[in-house]
Amino acid sequence: MQLQVNGTTHDLDVEGDMPLLWVLRDVLNVTGPKYGCGIAQCGACTVNVDGEAMRSCQLPVSDVWGAVTTIEGLAAGGTLHPVQAAWIAHQVAQCGYCQSGQIMQAIDLLDRNPAPSDADIDDVMSGNLCRCATYPRIRAAIHDAAATMQEG
């Protein structure tokens, strides 16, 4: 089976029911997506599949329908994605464990809704848990990234 991750196509010799998270972390050594709860409830394992945020801990690799992007695949040519830059500007991360999943979910939100309200952000991001409770900074960073992305 083949899998495209962060722009590189990989030939894999794995069981089709292996969760995508294990393929990324254990087979391809892509460690940005984190194991959190293992039941797709915390969002630490969030990656984007063909542009859609997905919980990789519960997604069998045989069900992956498109290119996979992880936090490692966002910065192009040394330039951070606007969401990553906003995360740094707002000093969102504390322990940082959930942040790759938070950022991947935020990118999915902004791709679907370029000017989200606080309620839109709270609704979409509520599935990504942060034990450090950085939610106000996450919301501010998303608004900042939205403004940057709208400027072009």
XYZ file of N, CA and C in Angstrom:
456
model
N 0.847 -1.165 0.000
C 0.000 0.000 0.000
C 0.895 1.230 0.000
N 0.415 2.284 -0.633
C 1.147 3.540 -0.663
C 0.401 4.591 0.139
N 1.160 5.489 0.733
C 0.588 6.571 1.521
C 1.437 7.813 1.308
N 0.767 8.917 0.958
C 1.483 10.177 0.807
C 1.387 10.953 2.114
N 2.540 11.288 2.670
C 2.608 12.036 3.925
C 3.537 13.224 3.727
N 3.017 14.385 3.962
C 3.794 15.628 3.853
C 4.522 15.729 2.522
N 3.855 15.326 1.458
C 4.392 15.464 0.111
C 5.274 14.333 -0.363
N 5.526 13.350 0.479
C 6.359 12.210 0.099
C 5.505 10.950 0.072
N 5.629 10.169 -1.004
C 4.892 8.917 -1.113
C 5.732 7.788 -0.519
N 5.083 7.022 0.366
C 5.752 5.915 1.048
C 5.090 4.599 0.644
N 5.918 3.581 0.385
C 5.416 2.217 0.203
C 5.408 1.578 1.576
N 4.248 1.068 1.972
C 4.098 0.513 3.316
C 3.797 -0.973 3.258
N 4.368 -1.701 4.208
C 4.045 -3.104 4.397
C 3.453 -3.239 5.793
N 2.194 -2.828 5.930
C 1.506 -2.844 7.226
C 0.110 -3.430 7.034
N -0.472 -3.885 8.116
C -1.858 -4.359 8.079
C -2.784 -3.161 7.837
N -3.808 -3.358 7.040
C -4.733 -2.286 6.697
C -5.505 -1.731 7.877
N -5.639 -2.542 8.936
C -6.396 -2.055 10.092
C -5.517 -1.316 11.102
N -4.231 -1.162 10.787
C -3.355 -0.402 11.685
C -3.791 1.063 11.667
N -3.998 1.650 12.851
C -4.385 3.071 12.867
C -3.318 3.949 12.216
N -3.784 4.969 11.527
C -2.875 5.885 10.847
C -1.836 6.452 11.816
N -2.242 6.728 13.054
C -1.297 7.290 14.024
C -0.094 6.376 14.218
N -0.321 5.071 14.293
C 0.801 4.131 14.485
C 1.676 4.085 13.246
N 1.051 4.160 12.076
C 1.847 4.183 10.845
C 2.741 5.416 10.834
N 2.151 6.558 11.174
C 2.937 7.791 11.159
C 4.079 7.724 12.170
N 3.746 7.395 13.406
C 4.744 7.467 14.476
C 5.723 6.292 14.448
N 5.218 5.077 14.318
C 6.063 3.894 14.490
C 6.713 3.414 13.196
N 6.072 3.640 12.074
C 6.624 3.159 10.805
C 7.383 4.275 10.086
N 6.791 5.481 10.037
C 7.405 6.570 9.276
C 8.181 7.556 10.142
N 8.140 7.383 11.462
C 8.852 8.269 12.395
C 8.422 9.729 12.267
N 7.145 9.926 12.019
C 6.552 11.266 12.002
C 5.899 11.437 13.374
N 6.521 12.204 14.241
C 6.127 12.222 15.652
C 5.316 13.443 16.075
N 4.963 14.325 15.143
C 4.138 15.488 15.499
C 2.781 15.093 16.039
N 2.044 14.218 15.359
C 0.759 13.763 15.903
C 0.998 12.939 17.169
N 0.260 13.241 18.210
C 0.481 12.602 19.509
C -0.630 11.612 19.849
N -0.245 10.607 20.643
C -1.246 9.705 21.210
C -1.786 10.360 22.467
N -3.097 10.577 22.497
C -3.721 11.172 23.674
C -4.601 10.167 24.370
N -5.812 10.047 23.880
C -6.797 9.174 24.530
C -6.938 7.827 23.828
N -6.640 7.775 22.555
C -6.772 6.540 21.791
C -8.190 6.221 21.348
N -9.126 7.115 21.652
C -10.526 6.895 21.255
C -11.098 8.100 20.492
N -10.226 8.882 19.894
C -10.616 10.011 19.043
C -11.428 11.072 19.773
N -11.156 11.241 21.063
C -11.924 12.224 21.829
C -11.125 13.461 22.228
N -9.796 13.378 22.223
C -9.011 14.520 22.724
C -8.392 15.361 21.616
N -8.170 14.799 20.442
C -7.657 15.556 19.307
C -6.148 15.688 19.228
N -5.404 15.106 20.148
C -3.942 15.227 20.104
C -3.358 14.582 18.848
N -4.064 13.633 18.276
C -3.576 12.893 17.107
C -4.065 13.474 15.782
N -4.674 14.653 15.814
C -5.290 15.215 14.611
C -4.266 15.490 13.519
N -4.595 15.006 12.332
C -3.838 15.291 11.109
C -4.865 15.706 10.058
N -4.380 16.206 8.941
C -5.298 16.534 7.857
C -5.145 15.499 6.760
N -6.272 14.924 6.336
C -6.300 13.971 5.235
C -7.062 14.633 4.101
N -6.330 14.892 3.026
C -6.918 15.571 1.872
C -7.592 16.876 2.311
N -6.957 17.559 3.270
C -7.440 18.854 3.741
C -8.460 18.806 4.858
N -8.846 17.623 5.295
C -9.869 17.492 6.335
C -9.234 16.988 7.629
N -9.522 17.668 8.723
C -8.982 17.246 10.015
C -9.576 15.906 10.407
N -8.686 14.980 10.760
C -9.098 13.626 11.141
C -8.331 13.194 12.385
N -8.979 12.364 13.203
C -8.302 11.777 14.364
C -7.585 10.520 13.893
N -6.287 10.559 13.862
C -5.518 9.456 13.282
C -5.462 8.225 14.165
N -5.824 8.341 15.440
C -5.745 7.165 16.321
C -6.842 6.150 16.043
N -7.910 6.567 15.392
C -9.027 5.668 15.114
C -9.258 5.480 13.614
N -8.339 5.952 12.789
C -8.498 5.850 11.342
C -7.589 4.747 10.803
N -8.182 3.602 10.381
C -7.344 2.554 9.793
C -6.644 3.073 8.541
N -5.395 2.726 8.384
C -4.620 3.250 7.263
C -5.256 2.860 5.925
N -5.940 1.738 5.876
C -6.588 1.329 4.624
C -7.764 2.233 4.259
N -8.244 3.017 5.214
C -9.358 3.936 4.956
C -8.893 5.349 4.609
N -7.605 5.580 4.554
C -7.088 6.907 4.213
C -7.297 7.131 2.724
N -7.997 8.174 2.359
C -8.424 8.408 0.988
C -7.592 9.442 0.236
N -6.653 10.098 0.929
C -5.895 11.146 0.252
C -4.588 11.432 0.962
N -3.974 12.505 0.541
C -2.683 12.897 1.105
C -2.835 13.299 2.567
N -1.866 12.896 3.363
C -1.845 13.192 4.793
C -0.870 14.342 5.035
N -1.335 15.324 5.808
C -0.459 16.414 6.228
C -0.437 16.432 7.741
N 0.771 16.480 8.280
C 0.958 16.598 9.720
C 1.589 17.958 10.003
N 1.790 18.256 11.270
C 2.418 19.526 11.638
C 3.770 19.684 10.961
N 4.459 18.577 10.728
C 5.778 18.645 10.098
C 5.698 19.105 8.652
N 4.533 18.956 8.026
C 4.382 19.284 6.619
C 3.841 20.671 6.346
N 3.677 21.499 7.373
C 3.051 22.807 7.182
C 4.003 23.887 6.686
N 5.157 24.008 7.279
C 6.080 25.080 6.915
C 6.662 24.795 5.538
N 6.470 25.726 4.624
C 6.977 25.550 3.267
C 8.174 26.472 3.056
N 9.281 25.902 2.664
C 10.473 26.699 2.391
C 10.948 27.496 3.590
N 10.740 26.967 4.769
C 11.187 27.653 5.974
C 10.237 28.717 6.473
N 9.103 28.885 5.796
C 8.102 29.872 6.217
C 6.987 29.157 6.958
N 6.714 29.609 8.156
C 5.658 28.992 8.948
C 4.290 29.258 8.327
N 3.386 28.319 8.505
C 1.984 28.532 8.149
C 1.472 29.666 9.042
N 0.548 30.510 8.565
C 0.035 31.602 9.396
C -0.502 31.142 10.754
N -1.050 29.954 10.820
C -1.550 29.464 12.116
C -0.370 29.179 13.043
N 0.686 28.589 12.518
C 1.868 28.346 13.345
C 2.463 29.669 13.839
N 2.552 30.658 12.941
C 3.110 31.961 13.325
C 2.242 32.617 14.405
N 0.920 32.514 14.267
C 0.021 33.095 15.267
C 0.164 32.379 16.607
N 0.368 31.060 16.559
C 0.564 30.288 17.794
C 1.773 30.816 18.560
N 2.834 31.106 17.827
C 4.049 31.617 18.465
C 3.807 33.039 18.972
N 3.188 33.876 18.141
C 2.949 35.272 18.531
C 2.110 35.371 19.796
N 1.163 34.465 19.953
C 0.262 34.493 21.115
C 0.738 33.571 22.234
N 1.912 32.990 22.056
C 2.489 32.092 23.055
C 1.446 31.100 23.568
N 0.809 30.435 22.608
C -0.281 29.518 22.947
C 0.225 28.323 23.758
N 1.301 27.744 23.326
C 1.730 26.479 23.935
C 2.246 26.662 25.351
N 1.832 25.748 26.222
C 2.438 25.652 27.543
C 3.218 24.341 27.568
N 2.555 23.226 27.856
C 3.285 21.963 27.791
C 3.498 21.550 26.337
N 2.585 21.952 25.442
C 2.745 21.724 24.019
C 2.241 20.397 23.500
N 1.846 19.489 24.382
C 1.498 18.143 23.934
C 0.356 18.131 22.917
N -0.654 18.918 23.123
C -1.834 18.910 22.254
C -1.703 19.842 21.058
N -0.660 20.646 21.015
C -0.625 21.769 20.079
C -0.606 21.361 18.607
N 0.056 20.279 18.244
C 0.038 19.902 16.826
C -1.383 19.567 16.378
N -2.120 18.884 17.224
C -3.514 18.584 16.894
C -4.367 19.832 16.870
N -4.122 20.736 17.805
C -4.876 21.998 17.835
C -4.640 22.779 16.536
N -3.391 22.861 16.127
C -3.054 23.627 14.918
C -3.674 22.983 13.682
N -3.625 21.664 13.582
C -4.206 21.002 12.408
C -5.725 21.211 12.371
N -6.374 21.187 13.529
C -7.815 21.436 13.583
C -8.121 22.891 13.225
N -7.296 23.828 13.705
C -7.503 25.246 13.404
C -7.366 25.519 11.910
N -6.424 24.863 11.257
C -6.258 25.041 9.811
C -7.487 24.542 9.077
N -8.010 23.408 9.485
C -9.249 22.894 8.880
C -10.379 23.906 9.072
N -10.498 24.466 10.274
C -11.528 25.477 10.536
C -11.378 26.659 9.583
N -10.167 27.202 9.474
C -9.963 28.400 8.646
C -10.111 28.104 7.158
N -9.843 26.878 6.743
C -10.079 26.509 5.346
C -11.571 26.504 5.035
N -12.375 26.157 6.027
C -13.828 26.084 5.821
C -14.538 27.395 6.162
N -13.951 28.159 7.090
C -14.569 29.393 7.568
C -13.454 30.423 7.775
N -13.181 31.244 6.763
C -12.035 32.158 6.850
C -12.185 33.280 7.882
N -13.381 33.515 8.364
C -13.590 34.579 9.360
C -14.492 34.059 10.487
N -13.993 33.133 11.267
C -14.849 32.527 12.306
C -15.096 33.471 13.476
N -16.269 33.336 14.053
C -16.609 34.067 15.279
C -16.025 33.298 16.472
N -16.100 33.908 17.645
C -15.679 33.190 18.846
C -16.475 31.896 19.001
N -17.776 31.967 18.735
C -18.621 30.777 18.867
C -18.228 29.700 17.860
N -17.909 30.125 16.637
C -17.456 29.152 15.624
C -16.183 28.453 16.090
N -15.256 29.246 16.610
C -13.984 28.676 17.078
C -14.241 27.729 18.243
N -15.024 28.173 19.208
C -15.299 27.321 20.371
C -15.973 26.025 19.941
N -16.889 26.109 18.984
C -17.610 24.924 18.530
C -16.659 23.921 17.871
N -15.861 24.393 16.944
C -14.978 23.480 16.202
C -13.829 22.980 17.076
N -13.277 23.862 17.888
C -12.093 23.495 18.666
C -12.438 22.757 19.954
N -13.711 22.641 20.284
C -14.095 21.999 21.545
C -13.717 20.518 21.589
N -13.473 19.913 20.448
C -13.068 18.512 20.418
C -11.581 18.298 20.616
N -10.846 19.390 20.714
C -9.406 19.305 20.959
C -9.144 19.788 22.378
N -8.753 18.884 23.221
C -8.582 19.201 24.636
C -7.164 19.674 24.930
N -7.084 20.636 25.853
C -5.799 21.169 26.281
C -5.797 21.154 27.809
N -4.932 20.310 28.382
C -4.870 20.223 29.849
C -4.357 21.506 30.479
N -3.644 22.321 29.715
C -3.125 23.593 30.233
C -4.163 24.708 30.130
N -5.306 24.419 29.487
C -6.408 25.384 29.356
C -5.966 26.670 28.665
N -5.274 26.533 27.551
C -4.843 27.708 26.799
C -5.913 28.184 25.816
N -7.137 27.852 26.065
C -8.221 28.146 25.109
C -8.336 29.621 24.729
N -8.217 30.579 25.672
C -8.296 31.991 25.230
C -7.171 32.358 24.257
N -5.976 31.819 24.479
C -4.872 32.120 23.562
C -5.057 31.408 22.229
N -5.640 30.205 22.255
C -5.948 29.499 21.007
C -6.918 30.326 20.182
N -7.968 30.831 20.828
C -8.969 31.638 20.114
C -8.315 32.893 19.529
N -7.499 33.588 20.314
C -6.830 34.801 19.824
C -5.906 34.483 18.653
N -5.188 33.385 18.725
C -4.282 33.002 17.639
C -5.061 32.677 16.366
N -6.195 32.037 16.505
C -7.002 31.721 15.321
C -7.523 32.993 14.674
N -7.981 33.940 15.477
C -8.424 35.227 14.908
C -7.266 35.927 14.197
N -6.095 35.909 14.802
C -4.911 36.541 14.206
C -4.546 35.848 12.891
N -4.540 34.525 12.890
C -4.220 33.777 11.668
C -5.256 34.044 10.585
N -6.518 34.137 10.970
C -7.581 34.419 9.990
C -7.332 35.771 9.328
N -6.982 36.764 10.131
C -6.713 38.094 9.578
C -5.509 38.052 8.641
N -4.475 37.367 9.035
C -3.269 37.244 8.198
C -3.596 36.534 6.887
N -4.370 35.469 6.961
C -4.698 34.702 5.764
C -5.600 35.506 4.824
N -6.457 36.364 5.383
C -7.325 37.177 4.532
C -6.553 38.292 3.835
N -5.465 38.743 4.474
C -4.625 39.765 3.848
C -3.875 39.193 2.651
N -3.716 37.879 2.651
C -3.069 37.213 1.521
C -1.679 37.006 1.795
